[in-house]
């Protein structure tokens, strides 16, 4: 029995050696690139190995780590407390309502809230709902917002049977980009936003050299496709482009008893 196992191991060792020998022989013959090259060499490869590389090895992420959150994500809100958040104006403790179901609700006129941690480019997951019992119309029905780096708003709005300007509707980059679709669930149910955000870049003189970009999935539906953000998302006036570095994520208290709730908020920092 032991002999059979040893024989099997020997065969496996020989196979793996011959694999590497074959590969290195072919590579020696044709050359190989360990990473993708730009521009590509003029010589057209004639074996598959030349266009296969093994480094860098990407990190392993458990997509359903603790509580279903990716293992390398930073949890910003899981329903337990407001430890990751402060009042956006003066860093006072958050006054929003902490609910028994693991969500939080905007406390009217108590102010926006900011993450304590500052971020650059991120993947953001956030869930929100507007009240089942609707009040008012247009921009005054279930209005809140997710501000990347405290400046660039992805609109949160109860748009169900509720007409408003399309560049301010749910899922818009406020007053800059109309969403590709309205993918809301019925009022009172939970929506998801999954956002890929790349921060803008500025030179030494404070001039913007690269616009921020944003991609948004609303309940799994693509609604913003790598949109180049023009600057701050102003209610009145043109977008502004003052230089900034890492900054807090901000959630909006629209100040009209919106009663919007949030839950399950996490980010993955994107290294550029
Ligand atoms: Mg808003």
CSV table of N, CA and C and ligand atoms in Angstrom, one decimal, residues 139 142-147 153-157 168 172 174 252-254 262, ligand 1:
chain,number,residue,atom,x,y,z
A,139,UNK,N,-39.5,66.4,-4.9
A,139,UNK,CA,-38.3,66.3,-4.1
A,139,UNK,C,-38.5,66.2,-2.6
A,142,UNK,N,-39.5,61.4,0.7
A,142,UNK,CA,-38.4,60.4,0.9
A,142,UNK,C,-37.1,60.8,0.3
A,143,UNK,N,-36.7,62.0,0.5
A,143,UNK,CA,-35.4,62.5,0.0
A,143,UNK,C,-34.3,62.4,1.0
A,144,UNK,N,-33.2,61.7,0.5
A,144,UNK,CA,-32.0,61.7,1.3
A,144,UNK,C,-30.9,61.6,0.2
A,145,UNK,N,-29.7,61.2,0.6
A,145,UNK,CA,-28.7,61.1,-0.4
A,145,UNK,C,-27.4,60.5,0.2
A,146,UNK,N,-26.7,59.9,-0.7
A,146,UNK,CA,-25.4,59.3,-0.4
A,146,UNK,C,-24.3,60.1,-1.0
A,147,UNK,N,-23.5,60.8,-0.2
A,147,UNK,CA,-22.5,61.8,-0.8
A,147,UNK,C,-21.1,61.1,-0.7
A,153,UNK,N,-23.3,63.6,-4.8
A,153,UNK,CA,-24.5,63.0,-4.3
A,153,UNK,C,-25.1,62.0,-5.3
A,154,UNK,N,-25.3,60.7,-4.8
A,154,UNK,CA,-26.2,59.8,-5.5
A,154,UNK,C,-27.6,60.0,-4.8
A,155,UNK,N,-28.6,60.4,-5.6
A,155,UNK,CA,-29.8,60.8,-5.0
A,155,UNK,C,-30.6,59.6,-4.5
A,156,UNK,N,-31.1,59.8,-3.3
A,156,UNK,CA,-32.1,58.8,-2.7
A,156,UNK,C,-33.4,59.5,-2.6
A,157,UNK,N,-34.5,58.9,-3.3
A,157,UNK,CA,-35.8,59.6,-3.4
A,157,UNK,C,-36.8,58.5,-3.6
A,168,UNK,N,-32.7,64.8,-11.1
A,168,UNK,CA,-32.7,64.8,-9.7
A,168,UNK,C,-33.5,63.6,-9.1
A,172,UNK,N,-30.0,59.4,-9.6
A,172,UNK,CA,-29.3,60.4,-10.4
A,172,UNK,C,-28.0,60.8,-9.6
A,174,UNK,N,-26.8,63.9,-8.7
A,174,UNK,CA,-27.7,65.0,-8.5
A,174,UNK,C,-27.4,66.2,-9.5
A,252,UNK,N,-27.6,62.2,4.0
A,252,UNK,CA,-28.3,63.5,4.0
A,252,UNK,C,-29.6,63.4,4.9
A,253,UNK,N,-29.7,64.5,5.7
A,253,UNK,CA,-31.0,64.8,6.3
A,253,UNK,C,-31.6,65.9,5.5
A,254,UNK,N,-32.6,65.6,4.6
A,254,UNK,CA,-33.1,66.6,3.7
A,254,UNK,C,-33.9,67.7,4.4
A,262,UNK,N,-31.7,53.6,6.7
A,262,UNK,CA,-30.5,52.9,6.1
A,262,UNK,C,-30.1,51.7,6.9
B,1,LIG,MG1,-31.1,64.2,-1.8
